PDB file of C-alpha atoms in Angstrom:
ATOM      1  CA  TYR A   8     172.646  40.672 132.304  1.00  0.00           C
ATOM      2  CA  SER A   9     172.762  37.980 129.656  1.00  0.00           C
ATOM      3  CA  GLY A  10     174.952  34.945 130.231  1.00  0.00           C
ATOM      4  CA  SER A  11     177.078  35.776 127.179  1.00  0.00           C
ATOM      5  CA  PRO A  12     177.483  38.424 124.446  1.00  0.00           C
ATOM      6  CA  VAL A  13     176.524  35.774 121.836  1.00  0.00           C
ATOM      7  CA  CYS A  14     173.493  33.551 121.527  1.00  0.00           C
ATOM      8  CA  ALA A  15     174.161  29.839 122.162  1.00  0.00           C
ATOM      9  CA  PRO A  16     176.120  30.271 125.417  1.00  0.00           C
ATOM     10  CA  ALA A  17     173.586  32.809 126.674  1.00  0.00           C
ATOM     11  CA  ARG A  18     170.745  30.355 126.081  1.00  0.00           C
ATOM     12  CA  ALA A  19     172.679  27.643 127.881  1.00  0.00           C
ATOM     13  CA  ALA A  20     173.026  29.876 130.946  1.00  0.00           C
ATOM     14  CA  LEU A  21     169.317  30.664 130.889  1.00  0.00           C
ATOM     15  CA  LEU A  22     168.306  27.007 130.608  1.00  0.00           C
ATOM     16  CA  THR A  23     170.727  25.563 133.187  1.00  0.00           C
ATOM     17  CA  GLY A  24     171.262  28.276 135.809  1.00  0.00           C
ATOM     18  CA  ARG A  25     175.020  27.814 135.246  1.00  0.00           C
ATOM     19  CA  TYR A  26     177.741  29.830 133.567  1.00  0.00           C
ATOM     20  CA  PRO A  27     177.865  28.700 129.938  1.00  0.00           C
ATOM     21  CA  HIS A  28     181.548  27.758 129.925  1.00  0.00           C
ATOM     22  CA  ARG A  29     180.675  25.063 132.466  1.00  0.00           C
ATOM     23  CA  THR A  30     177.916  23.603 130.261  1.00  0.00           C
ATOM     24  CA  GLY A  31     179.823  22.950 127.039  1.00  0.00           C
ATOM     25  CA  ALA A  32     178.045  25.721 125.107  1.00  0.00           C
ATOM     26  CA  ILE A  33     181.018  27.992 124.511  1.00  0.00           C
ATOM     27  CA  THR A  34     180.313  29.673 121.154  1.00  0.00           C
ATOM     28  CA  PRO A  35     177.607  29.623 118.469  1.00  0.00           C
ATOM     29  CA  GLN A  36     179.861  27.456 116.243  1.00  0.00           C
ATOM     30  CA  GLU A  37     177.466  24.568 115.711  1.00  0.00           C
ATOM     31  CA  VAL A  38     179.612  22.864 113.038  1.00  0.00           C
ATOM     32  CA  MET A  39     182.267  22.413 115.739  1.00  0.00           C
ATOM     33  CA  GLY A  40     179.739  21.248 118.323  1.00  0.00           C
ATOM     34  CA  LEU A  41     180.477  24.224 120.552  1.00  0.00           C
ATOM     35  CA  ASP A  42     176.818  25.239 120.880  1.00  0.00           C
ATOM     36  CA  ARG A  43     175.861  22.075 122.789  1.00  0.00           C
ATOM     37  CA  ILE A  44     174.668  21.777 126.363  1.00  0.00           C
ATOM     38  CA  HIS A  45     176.411  18.719 127.802  1.00  0.00           C
ATOM     39  CA  PRO A  46     174.081  15.734 128.462  1.00  0.00           C
ATOM     40  CA  ARG A  47     174.925  15.808 132.184  1.00  0.00           C
ATOM     41  CA  GLU A  48     173.328  19.268 132.490  1.00  0.00           C
ATOM     42  CA  VAL A  49     169.773  19.579 133.834  1.00  0.00           C
ATOM     43  CA  THR A  50     167.605  22.184 132.128  1.00  0.00           C
ATOM     44  CA  LEU A  51     164.694  24.235 133.397  1.00  0.00           C
ATOM     45  CA  ALA A  52     162.474  22.194 131.098  1.00  0.00           C
ATOM     46  CA  ASP A  53     163.794  18.928 132.585  1.00  0.00           C
ATOM     47  CA  SER A  54     162.785  19.955 136.090  1.00  0.00           C
ATOM     48  CA  LEU A  55     159.423  21.525 135.223  1.00  0.00           C
ATOM     49  CA  SER A  56     158.471  18.560 133.042  1.00  0.00           C
ATOM     50  CA  HIS A  57     159.313  16.225 135.910  1.00  0.00           C
ATOM     51  CA  GLY A  58     157.223  18.461 138.172  1.00  0.00           C
ATOM     52  CA  GLY A  59     154.091  18.068 136.064  1.00  0.00           C
ATOM     53  CA  TYR A  60     154.382  20.966 133.626  1.00  0.00           C
ATOM     54  CA  THR A  61     153.828  20.583 129.895  1.00  0.00           C
ATOM     55  CA  THR A  62     156.902  22.081 128.263  1.00  0.00           C
ATOM     56  CA  GLY A  63     157.202  23.556 124.779  1.00  0.00           C
ATOM     57  CA  LEU A  64     159.946  25.216 122.745  1.00  0.00           C
ATOM     58  CA  ILE A  65     158.955  27.274 119.721  1.00  0.00           C
ATOM     59  CA  GLY A  66     161.487  29.019 117.485  1.00  0.00           C
ATOM     60  CA  LYS A  67     165.262  28.931 117.627  1.00  0.00           C
ATOM     61  CA  TRP A  68     167.108  26.242 119.630  1.00  0.00           C
ATOM     62  CA  HIS A  69     170.869  26.506 118.871  1.00  0.00           C
ATOM     63  CA  ASN A  70     172.025  24.421 121.827  1.00  0.00           C
ATOM     64  CA  GLY A  71     172.951  21.333 119.845  1.00  0.00           C
ATOM     65  CA  ALA A  72     172.059  21.888 116.212  1.00  0.00           C
ATOM     66  CA  LEU A  73     173.590  18.999 114.310  1.00  0.00           C
ATOM     67  CA  ASP A  74     173.297  15.972 116.586  1.00  0.00           C
ATOM     68  CA  ASP A  75     170.020  14.326 117.580  1.00  0.00           C
ATOM     69  CA  ARG A  76     171.394  13.581 121.046  1.00  0.00           C
ATOM     70  CA  PHE A  77     170.963  17.298 121.769  1.00  0.00           C
ATOM     71  CA  HIS A  78     167.477  17.676 120.306  1.00  0.00           C
ATOM     72  CA  PRO A  79     165.091  19.819 122.411  1.00  0.00           C
ATOM     73  CA  ASN A  80     162.860  16.791 122.999  1.00  0.00           C
ATOM     74  CA  ARG A  81     165.823  15.176 124.763  1.00  0.00           C
ATOM     75  CA  ARG A  82     166.476  18.257 126.889  1.00  0.00           C
ATOM     76  CA  GLY A  83     163.145  18.394 128.686  1.00  0.00           C
ATOM     77  CA  PHE A  84     160.832  19.867 126.069  1.00  0.00           C
ATOM     78  CA  ASP A  85     157.719  17.803 125.349  1.00  0.00           C
ATOM     79  CA  GLU A  86     156.966  19.766 122.181  1.00  0.00           C
ATOM     80  CA  PHE A  87     159.267  21.439 119.657  1.00  0.00           C
ATOM     81  CA  VAL A  88     158.371  23.574 116.666  1.00  0.00           C
ATOM     82  CA  GLY A  89     161.245  25.467 115.097  1.00  0.00           C
ATOM     83  CA  PHE A  90     164.795  25.123 113.834  1.00  0.00           C
ATOM     84  CA  ARG A  91     167.830  23.809 115.655  1.00  0.00           C
ATOM     85  CA  GLY A  92     170.574  26.000 114.168  1.00  0.00           C
ATOM     86  CA  GLY A  93     171.585  29.616 114.585  1.00  0.00           C
ATOM     87  CA  TRP A  94     169.469  31.289 111.910  1.00  0.00           C
ATOM     88  CA  MET A  95     166.763  30.726 109.315  1.00  0.00           C
ATOM     89  CA  ASP A  96     165.426  32.587 106.289  1.00  0.00           C
ATOM     90  CA  TYR A  97     162.216  34.421 107.202  1.00  0.00           C
ATOM     91  CA  TRP A  98     160.439  33.727 103.907  1.00  0.00           C
ATOM     92  CA  ASP A  99     162.072  30.586 102.466  1.00  0.00           C
ATOM     93  CA  TRP A 100     162.094  28.704 105.764  1.00  0.00           C
ATOM     94  CA  TRP A 101     161.806  25.100 106.869  1.00  0.00           C
ATOM     95  CA  ILE A 102     161.141  24.039 110.428  1.00  0.00           C
ATOM     96  CA  GLU A 103     160.480  20.923 112.484  1.00  0.00           C
ATOM     97  CA  ARG A 104     157.067  20.330 113.997  1.00  0.00           C
ATOM     98  CA  GLN A 105     156.982  17.358 116.330  1.00  0.00           C
ATOM     99  CA  GLY A 106     159.452  15.394 114.224  1.00  0.00           C
ATOM    100  CA  ALA A 107     158.073  16.340 110.784  1.00  0.00           C
ATOM    101  CA  HIS A 108     159.677  18.843 108.420  1.00  0.00           C
ATOM    102  CA  VAL A 109     157.443  21.740 107.355  1.00  0.00           C
ATOM    103  CA  ARG A 110     158.297  24.021 104.431  1.00  0.00           C
ATOM    104  CA  ALA A 111     157.523  27.703 103.877  1.00  0.00           C
ATOM    105  CA  ASP A 112     153.869  28.437 103.109  1.00  0.00           C
ATOM    106  CA  GLY A 113     153.986  32.163 102.329  1.00  0.00           C
ATOM    107  CA  ARG A 114     153.870  33.359 105.917  1.00  0.00           C
ATOM    108  CA  TYR A 115     156.636  35.398 107.557  1.00  0.00           C
ATOM    109  CA  LEU A 116     158.498  33.163 110.007  1.00  0.00           C
ATOM    110  CA  THR A 117     157.919  35.413 113.017  1.00  0.00           C
ATOM    111  CA  ASP A 118     154.169  35.138 112.419  1.00  0.00           C
ATOM    112  CA  VAL A 119     154.494  31.345 112.098  1.00  0.00           C
ATOM    113  CA  PHE A 120     156.050  31.157 115.559  1.00  0.00           C
ATOM    114  CA  THR A 121     153.327  33.395 116.996  1.00  0.00           C
ATOM    115  CA  ASP A 122     150.630  31.173 115.491  1.00  0.00           C
ATOM    116  CA  GLU A 123     152.296  28.079 116.952  1.00  0.00           C
ATOM    117  CA  ALA A 124     152.542  29.736 120.368  1.00  0.00           C
ATOM    118  CA  LEU A 125     148.836  30.592 120.327  1.00  0.00           C
ATOM    119  CA  SER A 126     148.071  26.978 119.472  1.00  0.00           C
ATOM    120  CA  PHE A 127     150.206  25.808 122.402  1.00  0.00           C
ATOM    121  CA  LEU A 128     148.361  28.097 124.822  1.00  0.00           C
ATOM    122  CA  ARG A 129     144.956  26.958 123.628  1.00  0.00           C
ATOM    123  CA  ARG A 130     145.835  23.261 123.810  1.00  0.00           C
ATOM    124  CA  HIS A 131     147.349  23.469 127.292  1.00  0.00           C
ATOM    125  CA  ARG A 132     145.133  26.101 128.889  1.00  0.00           C
ATOM    126  CA  CYS A 133     143.901  23.678 131.563  1.00  0.00           C
ATOM    127  CA  GLU A 134     147.298  22.508 132.823  1.00  0.00           C
ATOM    128  CA  PRO A 135     150.507  24.100 134.088  1.00  0.00           C
ATOM    129  CA  PHE A 136     152.856  24.874 131.206  1.00  0.00           C
ATOM    130  CA  LEU A 137     156.254  26.296 130.311  1.00  0.00           C
ATOM    131  CA  LEU A 138     156.405  27.897 126.883  1.00  0.00           C
ATOM    132  CA  ASN A 139     159.867  28.965 125.725  1.00  0.00           C
ATOM    133  CA  LEU A 140     159.109  31.138 122.693  1.00  0.00           C
ATOM    134  CA  CYS A 141     162.421  31.953 121.000  1.00  0.00           C
ATOM    135  CA  TYR A 142     161.713  34.383 118.179  1.00  0.00           C
ATOM    136  CA  ASN A 143     164.739  34.646 115.911  1.00  0.00           C
ATOM    137  CA  ALA A 144     163.888  38.267 115.091  1.00  0.00           C
ATOM    138  CA  PRO A 145     165.750  40.525 114.672  1.00  0.00           C
ATOM    139  CA  HIS A 146     168.642  38.127 113.943  1.00  0.00           C
ATOM    140  CA  SER A 147     170.003  38.147 110.401  1.00  0.00           C
ATOM    141  CA  PRO A 148     169.211  37.686 107.583  1.00  0.00           C
ATOM    142  CA  LEU A 149     167.621  41.127 107.544  1.00  0.00           C
ATOM    143  CA  GLN A 150     164.163  40.467 106.093  1.00  0.00           C
ATOM    144  CA  ALA A 151     160.790  41.982 106.922  1.00  0.00           C
ATOM    145  CA  PRO A 152     157.472  42.765 105.211  1.00  0.00           C
ATOM    146  CA  ALA A 153     158.086  45.605 102.767  1.00  0.00           C
ATOM    147  CA  ASP A 154     155.253  47.814 104.013  1.00  0.00           C
ATOM    148  CA  VAL A 155     156.548  47.717 107.580  1.00  0.00           C
ATOM    149  CA  VAL A 156     160.096  48.518 106.446  1.00  0.00           C
ATOM    150  CA  GLN A 157     158.853  51.415 104.333  1.00  0.00           C
ATOM    151  CA  SER A 158     157.271  53.124 107.334  1.00  0.00           C
ATOM    152  CA  TYR A 159     160.760  53.457 108.838  1.00  0.00           C
ATOM    153  CA  LEU A 160     162.468  54.436 105.593  1.00  0.00           C
ATOM    154  CA  ASP A 161     159.914  57.228 105.272  1.00  0.00           C
ATOM    155  CA  ARG A 162     161.221  58.639 108.549  1.00  0.00           C
ATOM    156  CA  GLY A 163     164.736  58.879 107.141  1.00  0.00           C
ATOM    157  CA  ILE A 164     166.098  55.856 109.012  1.00  0.00           C
ATOM    158  CA  ALA A 165     168.991  54.034 107.313  1.00  0.00           C
ATOM    159  CA  THR A 166     168.066  50.804 105.540  1.00  0.00           C
ATOM    160  CA  GLY A 167     169.767  48.350 107.927  1.00  0.00           C
ATOM    161  CA  ALA A 168     168.227  49.907 111.007  1.00  0.00           C
ATOM    162  CA  ALA A 169     164.839  50.287 109.249  1.00  0.00           C
ATOM    163  CA  ILE A 170     164.667  46.566 108.469  1.00  0.00           C
ATOM    164  CA  THR A 171     165.741  45.704 112.017  1.00  0.00           C
ATOM    165  CA  TYR A 172     163.047  47.928 113.517  1.00  0.00           C
ATOM    166  CA  ALA A 173     160.478  46.395 111.160  1.00  0.00           C
ATOM    167  CA  MET A 174     161.477  42.894 112.279  1.00  0.00           C
ATOM    168  CA  ASN A 175     161.003  43.966 115.887  1.00  0.00           C
ATOM    169  CA  GLU A 176     157.647  45.554 115.124  1.00  0.00           C
ATOM    170  CA  VAL A 177     156.283  42.300 113.683  1.00  0.00           C
ATOM    171  CA  MET A 178     157.568  40.473 116.758  1.00  0.00           C
ATOM    172  CA  ASP A 179     155.917  43.074 119.009  1.00  0.00           C
ATOM    173  CA  ARG A 180     152.614  42.489 117.241  1.00  0.00           C
ATOM    174  CA  GLY A 181     152.993  38.784 117.948  1.00  0.00           C
ATOM    175  CA  ILE A 182     153.626  39.410 121.631  1.00  0.00           C
ATOM    176  CA  THR A 183     150.503  41.572 121.748  1.00  0.00           C
ATOM    177  CA  ARG A 184     148.526  38.657 120.293  1.00  0.00           C
ATOM    178  CA  LEU A 185     149.941  36.332 122.960  1.00  0.00           C
ATOM    179  CA  LEU A 186     149.098  38.666 125.825  1.00  0.00           C
ATOM    180  CA  THR A 187     145.608  39.160 124.433  1.00  0.00           C
ATOM    181  CA  GLU A 188     145.167  35.389 124.162  1.00  0.00           C
ATOM    182  CA  LEU A 189     146.172  34.934 127.806  1.00  0.00           C
ATOM    183  CA  ASP A 190     143.517  37.509 128.713  1.00  0.00           C
ATOM    184  CA  ASP A 191     140.890  35.781 126.576  1.00  0.00           C
ATOM    185  CA  LEU A 192     141.704  32.361 128.060  1.00  0.00           C
ATOM    186  CA  GLY A 193     141.459  33.708 131.596  1.00  0.00           C
ATOM    187  CA  LEU A 194     145.122  32.874 132.252  1.00  0.00           C
ATOM    188  CA  ALA A 195     146.644  36.330 132.536  1.00  0.00           C
ATOM    189  CA  GLN A 196     146.560  36.705 136.329  1.00  0.00           C
ATOM    190  CA  ASN A 197     148.741  33.750 137.183  1.00  0.00           C
ATOM    191  CA  THR A 198     150.869  33.419 134.064  1.00  0.00           C
ATOM    192  CA  LEU A 199     154.365  34.826 134.423  1.00  0.00           C
ATOM    193  CA  VAL A 200     155.427  36.390 131.113  1.00  0.00           C
ATOM    194  CA  MET A 201     159.093  37.315 130.664  1.00  0.00           C
ATOM    195  CA  PHE A 202     160.642  39.079 127.660  1.00  0.00           C
ATOM    196  CA  THR A 203     164.401  39.342 127.251  1.00  0.00           C
ATOM    197  CA  SER A 204     167.202  39.090 124.684  1.00  0.00           C
ATOM    198  CA  ASP A 205     170.191  36.776 124.536  1.00  0.00           C
ATOM    199  CA  ASN A 206     172.716  39.522 123.685  1.00  0.00           C
ATOM    200  CA  GLY A 207     173.064  43.118 122.624  1.00  0.00           C
ATOM    201  CA  PRO A 208     172.364  44.346 119.085  1.00  0.00           C
ATOM    202  CA  ALA A 209     174.474  43.368 116.072  1.00  0.00           C
ATOM    203  CA  MET A 210     175.854  46.562 114.515  1.00  0.00           C
ATOM    204  CA  ARG A 211     177.713  45.020 111.582  1.00  0.00           C
ATOM    205  CA  LEU A 212     176.771  41.981 109.512  1.00  0.00           C
ATOM    206  CA  ARG A 213     178.268  39.843 106.760  1.00  0.00           C
ATOM    207  CA  ALA A 214     177.392  40.709 103.168  1.00  0.00           C
ATOM    208  CA  ASP A 215     175.297  37.534 102.825  1.00  0.00           C
ATOM    209  CA  GLN A 216     173.155  38.566 105.811  1.00  0.00           C
ATOM    210  CA  VAL A 217     171.729  41.730 104.231  1.00  0.00           C
ATOM    211  CA  PRO A 218     169.691  42.375 101.060  1.00  0.00           C
ATOM    212  CA  ALA A 219     171.671  42.583  97.829  1.00  0.00           C
ATOM    213  CA  GLY A 220     173.337  45.945  97.357  1.00  0.00           C
ATOM    214  CA  MET A 221     172.859  47.045 100.962  1.00  0.00           C
ATOM    215  CA  GLY A 222     175.771  47.995 103.183  1.00  0.00           C
ATOM    216  CA  VAL A 223     176.614  45.808 106.154  1.00  0.00           C
ATOM    217  CA  ASP A 224     176.528  48.664 108.692  1.00  0.00           C
ATOM    218  CA  THR A 225     173.406  48.360 110.863  1.00  0.00           C
ATOM    219  CA  SER A 226     174.444  50.895 113.497  1.00  0.00           C
ATOM    220  CA  ARG A 227     171.690  52.342 115.669  1.00  0.00           C
ATOM    221  CA  GLY A 228     171.135  53.460 119.222  1.00  0.00           C
ATOM    222  CA  ASN A 229     172.046  51.127 122.089  1.00  0.00           C
ATOM    223  CA  ALA A 230     170.745  52.985 125.155  1.00  0.00           C
ATOM    224  CA  GLY A 231     174.066  54.806 125.483  1.00  0.00           C
ATOM    225  CA  PHE A 232     175.992  51.610 126.243  1.00  0.00           C
ATOM    226  CA  ARG A 233     179.454  50.947 124.885  1.00  0.00           C
ATOM    227  CA  GLY A 234     179.833  47.880 122.678  1.00  0.00           C
ATOM    228  CA  ALA A 235     177.347  45.568 120.990  1.00  0.00           C
ATOM    229  CA  LYS A 236     176.836  41.879 120.254  1.00  0.00           C
ATOM    230  CA  GLY A 237     180.112  39.995 120.694  1.00  0.00           C
ATOM    231  CA  SER A 238     181.479  42.490 123.230  1.00  0.00           C
ATOM    232  CA  VAL A 239     181.649  42.083 126.998  1.00  0.00           C
ATOM    233  CA  TYR A 240     181.092  45.802 127.458  1.00  0.00           C
ATOM    234  CA  GLU A 241     177.620  46.722 128.697  1.00  0.00           C
ATOM    235  CA  GLY A 242     176.303  47.040 125.151  1.00  0.00           C
ATOM    236  CA  GLY A 243     176.898  43.361 124.479  1.00  0.00           C
ATOM    237  CA  ILE A 244     175.593  41.807 127.688  1.00  0.00           C
ATOM    238  CA  ARG A 245     173.095  44.195 129.254  1.00  0.00           C
ATOM    239  CA  VAL A 246     169.657  43.336 127.933  1.00  0.00           C
ATOM    240  CA  PRO A 247     166.019  44.154 128.699  1.00  0.00           C
ATOM    241  CA  MET A 248     163.865  42.042 130.973  1.00  0.00           C
ATOM    242  CA  VAL A 249     160.209  42.958 130.988  1.00  0.00           C
ATOM    243  CA  MET A 250     157.958  40.899 133.244  1.00  0.00           C
ATOM    244  CA  ARG A 251     154.209  40.613 133.783  1.00  0.00           C
ATOM    245  CA  TRP A 252     152.731  38.512 136.588  1.00  0.00           C
ATOM    246  CA  PRO A 253     149.626  40.235 138.026  1.00  0.00           C
ATOM    247  CA  ALA A 254     149.096  37.662 140.808  1.00  0.00           C
ATOM    248  CA  GLY A 255     152.704  37.775 141.968  1.00  0.00           C
ATOM    249  CA  LEU A 256     154.309  41.133 141.213  1.00  0.00           C
ATOM    250  CA  THR A 257     153.247  44.736 141.623  1.00  0.00           C
ATOM    251  CA  SER A 258     153.027  46.444 138.236  1.00  0.00           C
ATOM    252  CA  GLY A 259     154.963  49.551 137.300  1.00  0.00           C
ATOM    253  CA  GLN A 260     158.146  48.682 139.178  1.00  0.00           C
ATOM    254  CA  THR A 261     161.695  49.195 137.935  1.00  0.00           C
ATOM    255  CA  VAL A 262     164.271  46.923 139.561  1.00  0.00           C
ATOM    256  CA  ASP A 263     167.842  48.148 139.211  1.00  0.00           C
ATOM    257  CA  ASP A 264     169.573  45.383 141.164  1.00  0.00           C
ATOM    258  CA  LEU A 265     171.954  43.170 139.196  1.00  0.00           C
ATOM    259  CA  VAL A 266     170.194  40.085 137.865  1.00  0.00           C
ATOM    260  CA  HIS A 267     171.927  37.520 135.640  1.00  0.00           C
ATOM    261  CA  PHE A 268     170.595  34.870 133.254  1.00  0.00           C
ATOM    262  CA  THR A 269     171.758  32.141 135.640  1.00  0.00           C
ATOM    263  CA  ASP A 270     169.372  33.525 138.289  1.00  0.00           C
ATOM    264  CA  TRP A 271     166.196  32.734 136.379  1.00  0.00           C
ATOM    265  CA  LEU A 272     166.234  28.933 136.728  1.00  0.00           C
ATOM    266  CA  PRO A 273     166.375  28.918 140.539  1.00  0.00           C
ATOM    267  CA  THR A 274     163.895  31.806 140.633  1.00  0.00           C
ATOM    268  CA  LEU A 275     161.356  30.050 138.420  1.00  0.00           C
ATOM    269  CA  LEU A 276     161.735  26.751 140.242  1.00  0.00           C
ATOM    270  CA  GLY A 277     161.061  28.602 143.497  1.00  0.00           C
ATOM    271  CA  ILE A 278     158.018  30.401 142.099  1.00  0.00           C
ATOM    272  CA  THR A 279     156.541  27.142 140.785  1.00  0.00           C
ATOM    273  CA  ASP A 280     157.534  25.178 143.906  1.00  0.00           C
ATOM    274  CA  THR A 281     159.319  22.684 141.666  1.00  0.00           C
ATOM    275  CA  GLN A 282     162.189  20.513 142.854  1.00  0.00           C
ATOM    276  CA  ARG A 283     165.280  20.668 140.668  1.00  0.00           C
ATOM    277  CA  LEU A 284     166.403  17.318 139.367  1.00  0.00           C
ATOM    278  CA  THR A 285     169.860  16.290 140.570  1.00  0.00           C
ATOM    279  CA  GLY A 286     172.497  18.171 138.608  1.00  0.00           C
ATOM    280  CA  MET A 287     175.707  20.158 138.744  1.00  0.00           C
ATOM    281  CA  PRO A 288     175.909  23.053 141.269  1.00  0.00           C
ATOM    282  CA  LEU A 289     174.020  26.200 140.301  1.00  0.00           C
ATOM    283  CA  ASP A 290     175.729  29.546 139.754  1.00  0.00           C
ATOM    284  CA  GLY A 291     172.546  31.600 139.991  1.00  0.00           C
ATOM    285  CA  GLY A 292     170.268  32.407 142.902  1.00  0.00           C
ATOM    286  CA  ASP A 293     166.597  33.096 143.562  1.00  0.00           C
ATOM    287  CA  VAL A 294     165.883  36.789 142.841  1.00  0.00           C
ATOM    288  CA  LEU A 295     162.172  36.814 143.726  1.00  0.00           C
ATOM    289  CA  PRO A 296     162.879  38.848 146.894  1.00  0.00           C
ATOM    290  CA  LEU A 297     164.544  41.520 144.712  1.00  0.00           C
ATOM    291  CA  LEU A 298     161.551  41.596 142.376  1.00  0.00           C
ATOM    292  CA  ARG A 299     159.299  42.151 145.385  1.00  0.00           C
ATOM    293  CA  GLY A 300     161.395  44.954 146.828  1.00  0.00           C
TER     294      GLY A 300
END
């Protein structure tokens, strides 16, 4: 279960091991400062960095977009490449890279983040690392390479869903590249890879979030769950978690026990034998015993 049916609070829960309403990140409304994680909070990156890990954030931040006091580099991340707000154009983008602004260069933004992640892995292959790769796909605006979109339109899928699926496909290709790189670097056995989402799917968008002339309805399947993004029904808060850790977990398992975003910080600190820096009381617990049956 995600920590929230919308993005910024969910990310706060994941990073702090605490319910988001305790952290100050209440909604995605960055212009009101309601996406911020309070400075007193201790993040996963804070503790792992203190414990000797190199920490990197690539992609979307959205936990303090408009105030440098809440910059990722001040929240435990040694390296940051991405954008601090809630969304970014996939073709006409601009991002930060270690303090410098970088403008669009013709690449699709999802591929940019994959390239940056591969660079991070190669540069830090000989040391313990935490890489928080926050693809913004398939968040609006709905944009994807035309040839990938067309393959879904050819199957009779409605335009909004077709673009969304195409955005996911490009992201999936990037994840394949990352997993292959871990294999090639000899890091696959003892690297814990986790894939999840911060909320359920958005089924209706604003007119400025879709291509000109396209309807705002992006309805599609949601695993039979009621509700979607913004709803506290299952469809808004129940999300996938796919994990790969050959040295630590038996492959092919399905774990049906309830696990919440707040559980991952204490679990990861336990797995890495890292001491949490002094902070507010945790709401989550170590779920490694559940993962091991």
